[in-house]
Short mmCIF file of C-alpha atoms in Angstrom, two decimals:
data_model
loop_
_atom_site.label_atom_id
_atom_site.label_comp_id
_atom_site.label_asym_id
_atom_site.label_seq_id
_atom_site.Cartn_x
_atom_site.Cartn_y
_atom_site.Cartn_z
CA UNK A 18 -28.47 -24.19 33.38
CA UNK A 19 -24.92 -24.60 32.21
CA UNK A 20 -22.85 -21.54 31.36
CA UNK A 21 -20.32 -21.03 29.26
CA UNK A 22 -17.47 -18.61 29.91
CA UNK A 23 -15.50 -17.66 27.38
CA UNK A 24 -11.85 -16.12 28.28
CA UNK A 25 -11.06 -13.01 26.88
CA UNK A 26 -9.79 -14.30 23.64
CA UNK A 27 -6.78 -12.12 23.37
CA UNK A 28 -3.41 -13.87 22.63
CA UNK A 29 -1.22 -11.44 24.37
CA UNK A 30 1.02 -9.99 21.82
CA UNK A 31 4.72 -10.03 22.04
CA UNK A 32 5.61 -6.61 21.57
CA UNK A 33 7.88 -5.47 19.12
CA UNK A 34 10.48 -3.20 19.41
CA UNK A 35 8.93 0.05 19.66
CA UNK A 36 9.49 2.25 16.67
CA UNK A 37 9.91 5.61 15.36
CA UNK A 38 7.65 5.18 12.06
CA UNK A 39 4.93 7.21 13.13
CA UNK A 40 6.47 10.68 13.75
CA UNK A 41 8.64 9.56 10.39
CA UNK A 42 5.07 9.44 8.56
CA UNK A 43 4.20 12.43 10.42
CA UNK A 44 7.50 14.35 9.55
CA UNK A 45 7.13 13.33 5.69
CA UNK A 46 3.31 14.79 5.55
CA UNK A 47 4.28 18.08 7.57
CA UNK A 48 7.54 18.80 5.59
CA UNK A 49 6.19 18.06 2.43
CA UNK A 50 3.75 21.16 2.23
CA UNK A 51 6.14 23.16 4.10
CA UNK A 52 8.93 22.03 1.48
CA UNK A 53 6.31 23.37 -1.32
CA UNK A 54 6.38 26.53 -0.13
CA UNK A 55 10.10 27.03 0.69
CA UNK A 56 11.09 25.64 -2.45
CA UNK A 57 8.94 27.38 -4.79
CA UNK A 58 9.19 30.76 -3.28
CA UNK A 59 13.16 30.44 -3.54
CA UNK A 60 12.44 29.56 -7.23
CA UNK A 61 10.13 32.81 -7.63
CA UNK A 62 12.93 34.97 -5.70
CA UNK A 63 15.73 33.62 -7.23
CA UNK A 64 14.88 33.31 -10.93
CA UNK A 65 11.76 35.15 -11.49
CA UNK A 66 11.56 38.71 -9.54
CA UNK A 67 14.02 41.31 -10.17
CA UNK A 68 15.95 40.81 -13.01
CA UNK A 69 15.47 37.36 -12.86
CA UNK A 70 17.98 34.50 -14.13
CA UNK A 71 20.83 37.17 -15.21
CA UNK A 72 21.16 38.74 -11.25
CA UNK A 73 22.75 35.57 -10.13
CA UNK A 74 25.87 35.18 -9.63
CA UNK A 75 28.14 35.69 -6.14
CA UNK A 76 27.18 38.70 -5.52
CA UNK A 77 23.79 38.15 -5.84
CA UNK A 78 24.03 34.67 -3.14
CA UNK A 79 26.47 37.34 -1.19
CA UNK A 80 23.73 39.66 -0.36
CA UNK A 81 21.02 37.21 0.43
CA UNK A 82 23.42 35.14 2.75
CA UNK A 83 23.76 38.95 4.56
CA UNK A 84 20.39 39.03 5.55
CA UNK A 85 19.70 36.65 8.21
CA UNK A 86 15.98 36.06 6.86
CA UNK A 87 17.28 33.83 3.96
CA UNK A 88 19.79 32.15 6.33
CA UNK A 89 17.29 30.58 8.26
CA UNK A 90 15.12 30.21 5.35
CA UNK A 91 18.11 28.39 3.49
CA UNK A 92 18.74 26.53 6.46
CA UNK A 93 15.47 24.99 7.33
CA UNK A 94 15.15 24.54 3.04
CA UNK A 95 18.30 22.02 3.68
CA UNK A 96 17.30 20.60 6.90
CA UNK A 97 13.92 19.39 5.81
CA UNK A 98 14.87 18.51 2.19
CA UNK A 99 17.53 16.40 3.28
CA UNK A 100 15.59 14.52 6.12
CA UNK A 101 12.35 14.85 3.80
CA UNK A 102 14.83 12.79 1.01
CA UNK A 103 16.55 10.51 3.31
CA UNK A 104 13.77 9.39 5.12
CA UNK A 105 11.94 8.79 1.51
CA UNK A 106 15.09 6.79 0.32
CA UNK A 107 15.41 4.67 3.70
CA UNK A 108 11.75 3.97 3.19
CA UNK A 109 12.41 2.44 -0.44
CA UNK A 110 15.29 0.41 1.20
CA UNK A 111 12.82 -1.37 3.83
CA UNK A 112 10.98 -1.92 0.74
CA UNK A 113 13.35 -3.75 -1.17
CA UNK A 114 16.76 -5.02 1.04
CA UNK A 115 15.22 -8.43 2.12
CA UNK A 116 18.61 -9.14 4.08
CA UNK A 117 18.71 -7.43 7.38
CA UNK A 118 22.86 -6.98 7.04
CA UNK A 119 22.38 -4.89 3.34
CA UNK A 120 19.89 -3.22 4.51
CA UNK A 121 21.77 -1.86 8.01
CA UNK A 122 24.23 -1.14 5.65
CA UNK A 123 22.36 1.16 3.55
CA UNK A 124 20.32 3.00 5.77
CA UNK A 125 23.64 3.94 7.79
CA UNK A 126 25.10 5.19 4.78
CA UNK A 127 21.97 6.99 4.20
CA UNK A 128 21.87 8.60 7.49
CA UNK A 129 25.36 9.21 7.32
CA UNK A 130 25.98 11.04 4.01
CA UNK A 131 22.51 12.97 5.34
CA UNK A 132 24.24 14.09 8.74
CA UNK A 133 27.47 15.25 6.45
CA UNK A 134 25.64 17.25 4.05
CA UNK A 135 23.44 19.11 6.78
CA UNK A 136 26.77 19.58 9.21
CA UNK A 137 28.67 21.24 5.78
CA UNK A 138 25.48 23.19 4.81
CA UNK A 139 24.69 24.55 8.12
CA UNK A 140 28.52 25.65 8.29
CA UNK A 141 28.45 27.13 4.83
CA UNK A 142 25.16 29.23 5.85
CA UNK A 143 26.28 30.86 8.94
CA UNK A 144 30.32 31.58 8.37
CA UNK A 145 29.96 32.56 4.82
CA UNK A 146 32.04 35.65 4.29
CA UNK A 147 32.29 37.13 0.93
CA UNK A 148 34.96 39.36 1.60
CA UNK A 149 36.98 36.83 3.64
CA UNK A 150 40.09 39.11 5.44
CA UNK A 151 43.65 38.29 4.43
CA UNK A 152 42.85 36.55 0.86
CA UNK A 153 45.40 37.50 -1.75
CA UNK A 154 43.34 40.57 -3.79
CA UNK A 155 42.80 38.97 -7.01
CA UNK A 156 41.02 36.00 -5.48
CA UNK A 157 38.36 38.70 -4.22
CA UNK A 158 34.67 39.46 -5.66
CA UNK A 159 35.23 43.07 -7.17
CA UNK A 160 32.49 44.49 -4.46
CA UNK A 161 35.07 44.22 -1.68
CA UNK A 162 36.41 47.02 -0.17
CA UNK A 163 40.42 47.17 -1.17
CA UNK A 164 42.39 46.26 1.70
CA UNK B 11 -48.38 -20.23 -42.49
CA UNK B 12 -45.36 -18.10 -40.89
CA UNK B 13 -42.05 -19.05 -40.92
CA UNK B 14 -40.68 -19.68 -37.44
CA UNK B 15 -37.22 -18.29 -36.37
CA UNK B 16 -35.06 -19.46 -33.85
CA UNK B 17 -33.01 -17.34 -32.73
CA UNK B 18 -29.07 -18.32 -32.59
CA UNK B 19 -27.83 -17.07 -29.35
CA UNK B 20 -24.07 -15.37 -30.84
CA UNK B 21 -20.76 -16.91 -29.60
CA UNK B 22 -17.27 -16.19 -30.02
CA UNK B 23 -14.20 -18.34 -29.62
CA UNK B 24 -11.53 -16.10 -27.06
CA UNK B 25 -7.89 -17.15 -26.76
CA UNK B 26 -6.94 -17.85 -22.73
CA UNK B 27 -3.20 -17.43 -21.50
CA UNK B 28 -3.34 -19.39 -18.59
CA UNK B 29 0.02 -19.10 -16.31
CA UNK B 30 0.90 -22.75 -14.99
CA UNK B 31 2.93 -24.77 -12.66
CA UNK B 32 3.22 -27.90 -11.82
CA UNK B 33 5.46 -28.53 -9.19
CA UNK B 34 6.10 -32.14 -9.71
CA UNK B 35 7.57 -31.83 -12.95
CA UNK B 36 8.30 -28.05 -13.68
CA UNK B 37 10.60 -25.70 -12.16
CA UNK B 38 9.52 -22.59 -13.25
CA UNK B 39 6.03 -21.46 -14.03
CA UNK B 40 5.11 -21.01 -17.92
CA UNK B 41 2.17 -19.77 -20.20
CA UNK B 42 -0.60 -22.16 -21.96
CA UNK B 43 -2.94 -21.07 -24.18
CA UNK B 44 -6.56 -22.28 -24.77
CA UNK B 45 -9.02 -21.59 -27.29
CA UNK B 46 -12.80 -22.03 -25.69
CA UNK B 47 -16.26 -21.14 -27.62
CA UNK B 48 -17.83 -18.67 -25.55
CA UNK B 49 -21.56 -16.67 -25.29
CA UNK B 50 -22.16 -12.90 -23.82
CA UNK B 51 -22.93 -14.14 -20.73
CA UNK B 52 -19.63 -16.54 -19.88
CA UNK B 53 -17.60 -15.45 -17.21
CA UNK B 54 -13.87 -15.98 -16.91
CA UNK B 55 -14.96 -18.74 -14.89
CA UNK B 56 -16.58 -20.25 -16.92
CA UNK B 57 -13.97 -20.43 -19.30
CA UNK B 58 -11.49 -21.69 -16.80
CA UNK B 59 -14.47 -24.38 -16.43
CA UNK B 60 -14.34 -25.35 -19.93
CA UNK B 61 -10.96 -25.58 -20.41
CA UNK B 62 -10.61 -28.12 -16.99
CA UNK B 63 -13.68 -29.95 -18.29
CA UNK B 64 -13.49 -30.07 -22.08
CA UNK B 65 -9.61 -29.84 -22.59
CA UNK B 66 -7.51 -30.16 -19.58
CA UNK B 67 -8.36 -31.46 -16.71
CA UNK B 68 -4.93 -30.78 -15.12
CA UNK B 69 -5.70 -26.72 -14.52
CA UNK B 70 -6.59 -26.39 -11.28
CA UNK B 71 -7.55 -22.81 -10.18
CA UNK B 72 -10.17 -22.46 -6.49
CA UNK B 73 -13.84 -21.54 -6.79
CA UNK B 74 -16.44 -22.10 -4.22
CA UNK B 75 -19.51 -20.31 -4.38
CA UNK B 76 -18.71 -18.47 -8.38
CA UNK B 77 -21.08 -15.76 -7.63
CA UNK B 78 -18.72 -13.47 -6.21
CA UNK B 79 -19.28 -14.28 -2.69
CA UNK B 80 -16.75 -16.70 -1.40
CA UNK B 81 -14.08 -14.95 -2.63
CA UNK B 82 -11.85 -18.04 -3.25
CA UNK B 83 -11.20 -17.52 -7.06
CA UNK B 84 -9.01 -14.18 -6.92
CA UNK B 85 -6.53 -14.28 -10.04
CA UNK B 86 -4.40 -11.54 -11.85
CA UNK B 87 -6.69 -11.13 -15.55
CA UNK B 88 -5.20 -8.77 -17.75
CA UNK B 89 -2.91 -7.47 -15.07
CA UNK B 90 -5.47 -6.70 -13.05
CA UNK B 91 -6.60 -8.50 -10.51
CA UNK B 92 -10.07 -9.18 -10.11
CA UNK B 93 -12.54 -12.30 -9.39
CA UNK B 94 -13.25 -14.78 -12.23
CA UNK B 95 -16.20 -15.43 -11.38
CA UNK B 96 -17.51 -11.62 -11.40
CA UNK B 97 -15.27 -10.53 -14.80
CA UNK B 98 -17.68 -11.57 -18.10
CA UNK B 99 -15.65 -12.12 -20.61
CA UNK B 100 -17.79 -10.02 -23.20
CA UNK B 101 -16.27 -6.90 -21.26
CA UNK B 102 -12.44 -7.55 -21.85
CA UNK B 103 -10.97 -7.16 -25.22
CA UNK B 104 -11.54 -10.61 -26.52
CA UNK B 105 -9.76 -9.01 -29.83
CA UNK B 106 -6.66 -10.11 -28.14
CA UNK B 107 -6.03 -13.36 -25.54
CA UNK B 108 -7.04 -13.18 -22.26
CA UNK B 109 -3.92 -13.77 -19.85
CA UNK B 110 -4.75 -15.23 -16.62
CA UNK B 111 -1.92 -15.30 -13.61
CA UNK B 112 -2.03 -16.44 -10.19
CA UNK B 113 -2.65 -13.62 -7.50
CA UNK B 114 0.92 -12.05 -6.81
CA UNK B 115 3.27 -11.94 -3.63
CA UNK B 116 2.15 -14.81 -2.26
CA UNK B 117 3.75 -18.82 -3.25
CA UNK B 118 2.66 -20.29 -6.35
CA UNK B 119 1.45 -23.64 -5.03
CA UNK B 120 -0.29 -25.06 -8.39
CA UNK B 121 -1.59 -23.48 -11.43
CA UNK B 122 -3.34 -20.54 -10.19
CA UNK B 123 -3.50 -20.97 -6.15
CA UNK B 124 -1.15 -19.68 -4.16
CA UNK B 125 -0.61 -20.32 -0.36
CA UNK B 126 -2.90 -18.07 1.81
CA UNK B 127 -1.06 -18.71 5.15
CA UNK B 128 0.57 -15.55 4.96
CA UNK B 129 -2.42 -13.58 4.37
CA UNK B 130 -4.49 -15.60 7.24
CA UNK B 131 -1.80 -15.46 9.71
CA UNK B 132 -1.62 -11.27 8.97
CA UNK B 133 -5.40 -11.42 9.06
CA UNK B 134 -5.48 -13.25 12.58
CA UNK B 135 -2.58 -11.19 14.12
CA UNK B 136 -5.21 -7.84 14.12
CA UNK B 137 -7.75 -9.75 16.56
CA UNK B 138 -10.36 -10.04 14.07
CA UNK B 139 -13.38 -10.78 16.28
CA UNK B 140 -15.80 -8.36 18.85
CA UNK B 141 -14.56 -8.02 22.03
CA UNK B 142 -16.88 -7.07 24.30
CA UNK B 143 -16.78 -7.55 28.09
CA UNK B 144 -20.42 -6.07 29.40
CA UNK B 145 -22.99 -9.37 29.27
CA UNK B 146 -26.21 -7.68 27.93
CA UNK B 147 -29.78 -9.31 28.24
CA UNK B 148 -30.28 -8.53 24.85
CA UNK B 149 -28.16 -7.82 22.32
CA UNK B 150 -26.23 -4.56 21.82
CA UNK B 151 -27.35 -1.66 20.92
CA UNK B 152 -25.89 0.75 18.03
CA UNK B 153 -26.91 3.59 16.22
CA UNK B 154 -27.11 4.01 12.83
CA UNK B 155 -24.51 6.80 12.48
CA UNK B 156 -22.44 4.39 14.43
CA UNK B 157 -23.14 1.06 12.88
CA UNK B 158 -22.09 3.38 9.41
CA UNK B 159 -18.96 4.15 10.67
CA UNK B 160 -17.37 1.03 9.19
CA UNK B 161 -20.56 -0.28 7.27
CA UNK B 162 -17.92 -0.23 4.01
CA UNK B 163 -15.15 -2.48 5.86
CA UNK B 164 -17.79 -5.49 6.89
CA UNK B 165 -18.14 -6.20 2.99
CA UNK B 166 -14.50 -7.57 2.91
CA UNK B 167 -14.77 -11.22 1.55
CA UNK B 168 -10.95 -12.39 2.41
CA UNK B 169 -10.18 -12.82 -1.21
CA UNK B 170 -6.64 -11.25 -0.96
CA UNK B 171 -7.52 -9.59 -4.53
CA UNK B 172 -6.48 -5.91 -2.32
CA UNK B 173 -3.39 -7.88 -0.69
CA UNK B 174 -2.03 -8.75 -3.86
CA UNK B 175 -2.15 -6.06 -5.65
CA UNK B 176 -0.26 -4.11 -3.23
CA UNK B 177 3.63 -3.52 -4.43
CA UNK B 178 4.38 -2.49 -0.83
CA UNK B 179 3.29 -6.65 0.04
CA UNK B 180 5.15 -7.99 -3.59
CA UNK B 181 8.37 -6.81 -1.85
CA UNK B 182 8.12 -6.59 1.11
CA UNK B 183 6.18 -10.38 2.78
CA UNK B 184 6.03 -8.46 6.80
CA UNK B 185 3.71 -5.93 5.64
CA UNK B 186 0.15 -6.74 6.93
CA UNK B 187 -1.65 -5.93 4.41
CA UNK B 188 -4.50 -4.05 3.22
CA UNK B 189 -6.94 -6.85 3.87
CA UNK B 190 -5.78 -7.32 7.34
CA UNK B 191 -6.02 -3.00 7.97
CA UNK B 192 -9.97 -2.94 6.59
CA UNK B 193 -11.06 -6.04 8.90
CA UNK B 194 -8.99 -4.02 11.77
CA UNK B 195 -11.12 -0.89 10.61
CA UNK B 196 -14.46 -2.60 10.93
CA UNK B 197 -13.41 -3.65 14.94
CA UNK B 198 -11.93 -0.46 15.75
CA UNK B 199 -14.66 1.87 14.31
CA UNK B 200 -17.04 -0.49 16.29
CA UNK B 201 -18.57 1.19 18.90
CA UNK B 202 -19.42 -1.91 20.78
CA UNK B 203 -15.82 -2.98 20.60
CA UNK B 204 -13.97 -2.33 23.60
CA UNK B 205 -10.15 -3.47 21.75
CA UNK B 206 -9.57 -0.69 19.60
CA UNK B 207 -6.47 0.28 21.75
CA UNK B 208 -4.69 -3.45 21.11
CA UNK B 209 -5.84 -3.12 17.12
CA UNK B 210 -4.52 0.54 17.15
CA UNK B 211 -0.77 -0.44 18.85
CA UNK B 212 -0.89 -3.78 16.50
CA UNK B 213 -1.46 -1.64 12.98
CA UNK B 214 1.33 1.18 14.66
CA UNK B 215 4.09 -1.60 14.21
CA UNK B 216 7.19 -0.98 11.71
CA UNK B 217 5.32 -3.72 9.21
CA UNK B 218 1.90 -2.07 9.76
CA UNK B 219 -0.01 0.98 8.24
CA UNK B 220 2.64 3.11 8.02
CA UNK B 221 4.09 0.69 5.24
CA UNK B 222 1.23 1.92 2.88
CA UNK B 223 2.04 4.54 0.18
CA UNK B 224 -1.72 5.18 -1.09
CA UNK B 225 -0.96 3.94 -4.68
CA UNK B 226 -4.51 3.10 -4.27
CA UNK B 227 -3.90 -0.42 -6.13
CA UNK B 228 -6.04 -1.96 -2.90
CA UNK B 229 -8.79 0.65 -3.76
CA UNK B 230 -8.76 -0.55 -7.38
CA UNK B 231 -8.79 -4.15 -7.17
CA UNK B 232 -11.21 -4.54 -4.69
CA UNK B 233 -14.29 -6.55 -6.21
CA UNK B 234 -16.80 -5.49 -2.95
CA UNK B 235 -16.07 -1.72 -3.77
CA UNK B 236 -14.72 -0.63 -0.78
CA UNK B 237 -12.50 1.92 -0.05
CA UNK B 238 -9.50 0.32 0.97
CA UNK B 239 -7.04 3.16 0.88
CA UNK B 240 -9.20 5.44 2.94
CA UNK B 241 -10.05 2.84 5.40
CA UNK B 242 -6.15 2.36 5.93
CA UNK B 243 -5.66 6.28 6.63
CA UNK B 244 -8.78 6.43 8.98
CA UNK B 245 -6.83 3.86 10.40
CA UNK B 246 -3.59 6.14 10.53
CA UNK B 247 -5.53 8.83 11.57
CA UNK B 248 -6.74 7.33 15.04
CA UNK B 249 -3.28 5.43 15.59
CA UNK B 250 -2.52 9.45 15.61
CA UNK B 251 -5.41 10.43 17.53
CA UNK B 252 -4.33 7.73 20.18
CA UNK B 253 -8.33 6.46 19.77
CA UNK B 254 -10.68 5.73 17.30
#
């Protein structure tokens, strides 16, 4: 009796470049609740509890910059909004820049202006001084002590 | 002696929009309308018949089996795309003309078919076929909680009406698909299937399932029912789990 063997059928595939849009899905779906919850709780903090929308002013960002709770909470708010954003805006650009050159272009600039903003943020958040020593007196917020 | 009534079986005359191109003589697609006499039970179809045997015999539009099936006559009716053969006529607002496009995202070849390459070559590229290596006497076993793992996916006709309604695949032609991501599903839930690895690291490429944004359009269009949308995350899911 004749039998037939069939090869396994499999065309071997020529792999692609590997890629990095798994733990980019992953990131969006774990920074999105998390972003929920940072956001809206700086919302309640900010504009809601205490006196609500009249307490802010420099002062007010003055004293929560003190404590280093709302640093880091601040600081992972801009980290993951910012990557959270980007990473949404490079997605729309695969989307719709058919020409690989445009659309190198605009995801550098993307990543770029993304890398800025965190670098100037994180600075901001961690050498913030209200009371800054040797500024000429009138530039000063009225709660520093008189040098 | 009684009077005897036939009954007149009610008809209604519906305006069709039909989108056309013919690409000997035109260079850009335009709209035709057609009036056709129609009863309760016409389909879209069945217009489309009328109008190609009655009026014009130029419209040219695919249909195999009509009864929903085959899946060959996919089209874009009233924005939405559906099969003409399954969509009576009696159930769209026949108040107003009936437009009828071409499925979307993929080339306009005459009238209302497009070129399916794209979608078969997506469709072959996921290894759509059991691979098994053990040689049974008899055939292989499965159990019923197993076999309904992806009992929804094996309904999938190949009609593209999912594919083409997807705005991820109107802009962007590498995307596989959510036609070729349910036929995937229905190998790699297969417990039989020994490939689900190769599927997995096929869909995990830059144009595969992490492409899809759940608008759910798939889900919508699909004229077998199935749940296209959820099939693609179950998909996601195991490319996550490493397994199915």
């Amino acid at each position: 009796m004749m039998s037939v063997t069939i090869e396994t059928p499999n065309r071997p595939r020529t792999r692609k470049q590997a890629n990095w849009e798994k733990y980019g899905w992953l990131f969006m779906r774990v920074s999105g609740p998390l972003l929920i919850v940072l956001i809206f709780t700086h919302l309640v903090v900010n504009l809601v509890l205490g006196d609500g929308i009249k307490a802010i002013d420099f002062a007010f960002v003055a004293g929560k910059w003190a404590d280093p709770f709302w640093q880091v909470w601040d600081l992972a708010m801009l980290w993951l909004a910012l990557i959270h954003g980007t990473n949404g805006m490079r997605t729309i650009v695969n989307d719709y820049a058919g020409q690989v050159k445009v659309r190198r272009a605009l995801t550098t600039t993307l990543w770029a202006v993304c890398a800025l903003l965190i670098l100037l943020g994180t600075l901001v958040i961690f050498t913030f001084d209200p009371c800054p020593a040797g500024a000429s007196a009138e530039l000063l917020a009225s709660f520093c002590p008189a040098q | 002696m009684a009077e005897l009534s036939v009954p007149t079986i009610e008809s209604f005359t519906v305006t069709l929009i039909v989108r056309r191109f013919d690409p000997e003589n035109d260079t850009e697609p335009k709209w035709e309308d057609f009036d056709v006499e129609m009863y309760g039970t016409d389909r879209v179809l069945d217009a489309l018949h009328k109008i190609k045997w009655e009026q014009d015999g130029s419209l040219t539009f695919r249909r195999s089996c009509a009864h929903g099936v085959c899946g060959s006559d996919a089209m874009r009716i009233n924005g939405r795309n559906r099969l003409a053969c399954k969509t009576l006529i009696k159930d769209l607002d026949i108040s107003k003309p009936i437009y009828v496009e071409p499925i979307k995202g993929l080339p306009v070849e005459k009238d209302l078919i497009v070129d399916m390459t794209p979608f078969y070559k997506a469709y072959l590229e996921i290894n759509p076929f059991l691979v098994a290596t053990d040689k049974p006497k008899k055939e292989r076993l499965q159990s019923p909680e197993d076999r309904a793992r992806y009992d929804d996916t094996t309904k999938c006709i190949l009609c593209a009406a999912c594919t083409s309604s997807c705005p991820v695949f109107w802009t962007d032609g590498q995307y596989f698909g959510p036609a070729a991501i349910v036929n995937a599903h229905r190998f790699i839930f297969d417990s039989r299937d020994e490939n689900a690895e190769l599927r997995l690291d096929i869909l995990n490429d830059k144009e595969g399932v992490w492409r899809c944004r759940t608008t759910f359009n798939c889900t919508e269009a699909c004229p077998r029912g199935i749940e296209v949308t959820k099939a693609i995350a179950e998909v996601k899911q195991a490319i996550l789990r490493g397994r199915a």
